[in-house]
Short mmCIF file of C-alpha atoms in Angstrom, two decimals:
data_model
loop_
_atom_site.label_atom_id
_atom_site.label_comp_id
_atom_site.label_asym_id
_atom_site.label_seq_id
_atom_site.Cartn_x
_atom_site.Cartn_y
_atom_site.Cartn_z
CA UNK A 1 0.00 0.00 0.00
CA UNK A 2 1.63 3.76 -0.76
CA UNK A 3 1.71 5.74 1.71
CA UNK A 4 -0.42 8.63 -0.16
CA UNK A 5 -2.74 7.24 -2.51
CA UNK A 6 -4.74 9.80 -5.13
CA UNK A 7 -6.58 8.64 -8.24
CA UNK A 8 -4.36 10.04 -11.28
CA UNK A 9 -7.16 11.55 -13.49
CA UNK A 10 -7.29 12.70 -15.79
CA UNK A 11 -10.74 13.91 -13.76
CA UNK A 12 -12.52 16.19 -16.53
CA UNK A 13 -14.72 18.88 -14.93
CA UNK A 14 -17.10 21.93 -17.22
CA UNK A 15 -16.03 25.42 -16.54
CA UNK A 16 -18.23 26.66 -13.65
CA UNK A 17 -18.71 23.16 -11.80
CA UNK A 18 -17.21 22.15 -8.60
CA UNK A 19 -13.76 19.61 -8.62
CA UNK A 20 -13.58 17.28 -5.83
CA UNK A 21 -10.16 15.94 -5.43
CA UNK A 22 -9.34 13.32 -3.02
CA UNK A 23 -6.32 11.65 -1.21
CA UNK A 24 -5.75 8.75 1.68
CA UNK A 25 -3.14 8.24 3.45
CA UNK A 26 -1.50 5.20 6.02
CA UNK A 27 -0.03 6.28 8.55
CA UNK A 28 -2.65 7.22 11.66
CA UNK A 29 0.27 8.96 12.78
CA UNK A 30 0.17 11.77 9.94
CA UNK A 31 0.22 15.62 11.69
CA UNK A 32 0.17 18.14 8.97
CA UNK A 33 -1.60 17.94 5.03
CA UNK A 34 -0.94 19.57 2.15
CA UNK A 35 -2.65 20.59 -1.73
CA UNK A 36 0.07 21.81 -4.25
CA UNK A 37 -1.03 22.82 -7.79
CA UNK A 38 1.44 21.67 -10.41
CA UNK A 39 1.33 23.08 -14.14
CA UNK A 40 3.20 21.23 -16.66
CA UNK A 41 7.01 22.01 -16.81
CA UNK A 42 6.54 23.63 -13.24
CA UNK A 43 7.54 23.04 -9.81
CA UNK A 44 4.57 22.51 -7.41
CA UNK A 45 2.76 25.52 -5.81
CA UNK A 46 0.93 25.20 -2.22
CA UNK A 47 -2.20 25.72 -2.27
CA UNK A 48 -3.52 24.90 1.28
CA UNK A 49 -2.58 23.87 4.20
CA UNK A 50 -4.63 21.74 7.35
CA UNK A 51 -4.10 20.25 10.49
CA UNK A 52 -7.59 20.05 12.27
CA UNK A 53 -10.12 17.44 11.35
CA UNK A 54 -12.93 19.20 9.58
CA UNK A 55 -13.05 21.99 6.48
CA UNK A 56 -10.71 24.50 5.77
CA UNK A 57 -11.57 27.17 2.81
CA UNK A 58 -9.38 29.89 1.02
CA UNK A 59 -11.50 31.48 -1.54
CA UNK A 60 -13.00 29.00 -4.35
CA UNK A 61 -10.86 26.13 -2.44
CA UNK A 62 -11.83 23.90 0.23
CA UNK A 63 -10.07 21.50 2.30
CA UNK A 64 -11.39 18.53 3.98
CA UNK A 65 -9.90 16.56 7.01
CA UNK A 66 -10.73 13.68 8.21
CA UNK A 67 -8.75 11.79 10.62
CA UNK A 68 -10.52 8.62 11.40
CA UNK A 69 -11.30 7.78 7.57
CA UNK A 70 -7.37 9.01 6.93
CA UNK A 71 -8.74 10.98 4.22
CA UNK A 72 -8.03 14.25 2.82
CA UNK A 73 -9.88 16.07 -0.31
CA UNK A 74 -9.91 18.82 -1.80
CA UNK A 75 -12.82 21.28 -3.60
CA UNK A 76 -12.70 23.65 -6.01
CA UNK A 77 -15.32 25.88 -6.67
CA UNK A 78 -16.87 27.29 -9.54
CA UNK A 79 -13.69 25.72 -11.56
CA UNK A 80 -11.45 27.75 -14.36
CA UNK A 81 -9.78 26.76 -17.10
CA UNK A 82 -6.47 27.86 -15.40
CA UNK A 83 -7.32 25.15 -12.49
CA UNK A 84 -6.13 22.58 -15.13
CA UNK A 85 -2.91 20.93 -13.88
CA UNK A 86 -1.86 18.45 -11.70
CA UNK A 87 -3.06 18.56 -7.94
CA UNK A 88 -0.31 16.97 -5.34
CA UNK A 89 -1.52 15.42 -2.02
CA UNK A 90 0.91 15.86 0.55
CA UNK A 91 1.31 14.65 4.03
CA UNK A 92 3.53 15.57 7.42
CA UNK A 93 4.96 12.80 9.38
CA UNK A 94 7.10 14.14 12.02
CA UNK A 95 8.79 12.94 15.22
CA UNK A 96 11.90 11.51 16.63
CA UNK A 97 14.31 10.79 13.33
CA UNK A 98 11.03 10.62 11.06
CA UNK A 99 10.58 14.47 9.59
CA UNK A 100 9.40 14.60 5.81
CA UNK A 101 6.74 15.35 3.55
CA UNK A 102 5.80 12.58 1.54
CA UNK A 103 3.74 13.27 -1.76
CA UNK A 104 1.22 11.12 -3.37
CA UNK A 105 1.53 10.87 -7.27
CA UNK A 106 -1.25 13.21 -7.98
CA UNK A 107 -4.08 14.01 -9.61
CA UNK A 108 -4.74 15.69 -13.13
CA UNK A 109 -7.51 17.99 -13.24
CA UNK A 110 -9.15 19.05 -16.85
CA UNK A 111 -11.19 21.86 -16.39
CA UNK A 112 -12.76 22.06 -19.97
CA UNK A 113 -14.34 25.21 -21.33
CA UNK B 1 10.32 38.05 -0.27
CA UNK B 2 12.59 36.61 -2.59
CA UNK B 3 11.43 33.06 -3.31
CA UNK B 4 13.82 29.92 -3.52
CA UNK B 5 15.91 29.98 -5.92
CA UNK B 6 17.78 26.79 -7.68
CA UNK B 7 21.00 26.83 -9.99
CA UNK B 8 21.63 25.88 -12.41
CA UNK B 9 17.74 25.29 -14.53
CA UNK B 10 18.99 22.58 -16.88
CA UNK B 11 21.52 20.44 -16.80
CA UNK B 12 23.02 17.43 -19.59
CA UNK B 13 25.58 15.24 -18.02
CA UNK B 14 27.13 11.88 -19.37
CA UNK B 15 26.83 8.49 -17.62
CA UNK B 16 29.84 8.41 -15.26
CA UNK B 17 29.80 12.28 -14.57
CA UNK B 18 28.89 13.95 -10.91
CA UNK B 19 26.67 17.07 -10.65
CA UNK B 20 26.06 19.62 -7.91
CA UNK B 21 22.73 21.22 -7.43
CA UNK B 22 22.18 24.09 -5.74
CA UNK B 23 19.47 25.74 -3.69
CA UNK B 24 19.18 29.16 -1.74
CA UNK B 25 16.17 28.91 0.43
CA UNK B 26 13.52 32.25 1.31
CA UNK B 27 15.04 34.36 3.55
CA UNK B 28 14.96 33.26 7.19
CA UNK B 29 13.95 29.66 6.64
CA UNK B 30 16.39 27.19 8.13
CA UNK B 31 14.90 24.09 6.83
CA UNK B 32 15.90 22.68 2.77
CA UNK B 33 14.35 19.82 1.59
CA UNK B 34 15.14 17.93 -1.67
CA UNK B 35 13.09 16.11 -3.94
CA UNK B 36 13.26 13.93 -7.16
CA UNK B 37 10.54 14.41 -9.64
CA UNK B 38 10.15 11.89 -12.41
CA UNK B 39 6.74 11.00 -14.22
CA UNK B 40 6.81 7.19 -12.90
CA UNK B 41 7.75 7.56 -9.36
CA UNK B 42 6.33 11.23 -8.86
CA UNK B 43 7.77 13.14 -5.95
CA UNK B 44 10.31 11.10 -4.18
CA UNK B 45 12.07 12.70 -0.73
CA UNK B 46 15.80 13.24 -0.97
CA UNK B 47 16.74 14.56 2.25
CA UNK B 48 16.58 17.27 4.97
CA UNK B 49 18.63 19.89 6.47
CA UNK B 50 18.16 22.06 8.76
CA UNK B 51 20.87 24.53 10.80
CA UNK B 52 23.50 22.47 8.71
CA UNK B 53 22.38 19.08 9.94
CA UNK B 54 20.83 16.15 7.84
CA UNK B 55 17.32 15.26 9.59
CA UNK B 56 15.70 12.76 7.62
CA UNK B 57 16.95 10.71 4.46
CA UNK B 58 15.13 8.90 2.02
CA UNK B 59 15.47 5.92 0.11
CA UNK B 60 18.11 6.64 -2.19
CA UNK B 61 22.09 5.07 -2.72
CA UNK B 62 24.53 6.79 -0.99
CA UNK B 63 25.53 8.41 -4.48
CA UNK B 64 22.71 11.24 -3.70
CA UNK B 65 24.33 13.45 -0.83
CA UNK B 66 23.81 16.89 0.19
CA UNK B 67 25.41 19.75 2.59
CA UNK B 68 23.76 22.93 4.41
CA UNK B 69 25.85 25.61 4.66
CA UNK B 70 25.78 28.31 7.80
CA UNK B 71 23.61 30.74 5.42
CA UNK B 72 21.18 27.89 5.13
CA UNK B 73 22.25 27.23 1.61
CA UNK B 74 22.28 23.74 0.32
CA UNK B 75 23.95 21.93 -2.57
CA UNK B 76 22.82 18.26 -3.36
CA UNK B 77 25.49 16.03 -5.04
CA UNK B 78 25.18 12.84 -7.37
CA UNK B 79 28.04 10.90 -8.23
CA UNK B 80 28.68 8.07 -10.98
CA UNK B 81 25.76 9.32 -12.65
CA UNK B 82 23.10 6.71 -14.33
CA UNK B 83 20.38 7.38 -17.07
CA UNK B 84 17.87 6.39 -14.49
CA UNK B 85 18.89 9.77 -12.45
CA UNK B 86 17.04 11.96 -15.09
CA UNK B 87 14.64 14.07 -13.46
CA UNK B 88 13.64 17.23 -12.06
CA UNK B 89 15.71 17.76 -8.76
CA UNK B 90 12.96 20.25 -6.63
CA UNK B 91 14.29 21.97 -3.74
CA UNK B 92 11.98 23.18 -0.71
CA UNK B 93 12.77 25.41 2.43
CA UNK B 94 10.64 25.81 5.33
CA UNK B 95 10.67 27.74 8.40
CA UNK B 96 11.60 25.75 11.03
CA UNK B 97 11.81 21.58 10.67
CA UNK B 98 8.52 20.73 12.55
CA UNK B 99 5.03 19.41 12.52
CA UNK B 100 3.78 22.20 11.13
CA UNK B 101 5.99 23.48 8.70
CA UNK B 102 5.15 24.49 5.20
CA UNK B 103 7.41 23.80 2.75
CA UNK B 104 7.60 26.26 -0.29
CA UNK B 105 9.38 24.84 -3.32
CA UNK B 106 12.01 26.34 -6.24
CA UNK B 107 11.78 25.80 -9.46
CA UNK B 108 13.85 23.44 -9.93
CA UNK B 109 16.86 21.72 -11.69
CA UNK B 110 15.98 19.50 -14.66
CA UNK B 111 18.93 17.21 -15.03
CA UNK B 112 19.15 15.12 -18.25
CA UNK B 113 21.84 11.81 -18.38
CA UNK B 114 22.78 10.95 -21.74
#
């Protein structure tokens, strides 16, 4: 089992409608989560940050936590063409000599006009 | 703010060769992370430094290695080069190295073994 799983897409959305993007993860133990946007031939971009189980939103993005499902998604409203490009899950472990960030393989979003 | 910065872009080495990456982080963070990007394995951690100490490693042969300098500067190294070490090479700093640090990345070295 990876450690963070995402569905790679493409998912294909209609200008206007609402993208739901969603991660899991394995280890219970997971403190911090992460969405980075990724256009092609770019390095990623954050896009949100959570730590709190529940919903977390930043203008036409929302993030969801849930702990106990070790689930993580991620909604964009009202969706643009520029939302196209690859969406990155990423999750915090941290403690004692385990500190990194590991990514899942992420998602590719098509908004189409 | 300046943002992180990585040197050089692009990079075409031989089979054999070494390279050295570099990677300036934002101003004030203390904490560079490394990452290798490549479209079958996605993301894959490096390593970590932070106040000129290696935290965390990943699962990589010793011929990846990396430094931190006092300035929180960081060069990552790759000996004995192999095709399979094509990629982009992502760097990321964050403030502190901690549970809830956010890690902001650079854009990146692409590194091409012929």
């Amino acid at each position: 089992q990876k450690e963070v799983e995402q569905n790679s897409g493409p998912l294909s959305v209609p200008e206007g409608a609402i993208a739901s993007l969603n991660c899991t993860y394995s280890d219970r133990g997971s403190q911090s989560f992460f969405w980075y946007r990724q256009y092609s031939g770019k390095s990623p971009e954050l896009i949100m940050s959570i730590y709190s189980n529940g919903d977390k939103e930043d203008g036409r993005f929302t993030a969801q936590l849930n702990k106990a499902s070790q689930y993580v998604s991620l909604l964009i409203r009202d969706s643009q063409p520029s939302d196209s490009a690859t969406y990155l899950c990423a999750v915090g472990l941290y403690g004692g000599a385990t500190n990194k960030l590991i990514f899942g393989t992420g998602t590719l979003l098509a908004v189409q006009p | 703010k300046a943002g992180v910065t990585q040197t050089p872009r692009y990079l075409i080495k031989t089979r054999g060769q070494q390279v050295t990456l570099s990677c300036s982080p934002i101003s004030g963070h203390r904490s560079v992370s490394w990452y290798q990007q490549t479209p079958g394995q996605g993301l894959q951690f490096l390593f970590e430094y932070f106040s000129e100490t290696q935290r965390n490693k990943g699962n990589f042969p010793g011929r990846f290695s990396g430094r931190q300098f006092s300035n929180s500067r960081s060069e990552m190294n790759v000996s004995t080069l192999e095709l399979g070490d094509s990629a982009l090479y992502l760097c990321a700093s964050g403030f502190i190295a901690g549970r809830t640090d956010t890690q902001y990345f650079g854009p990146g070295t692409r590194l091409t073994v012929l």
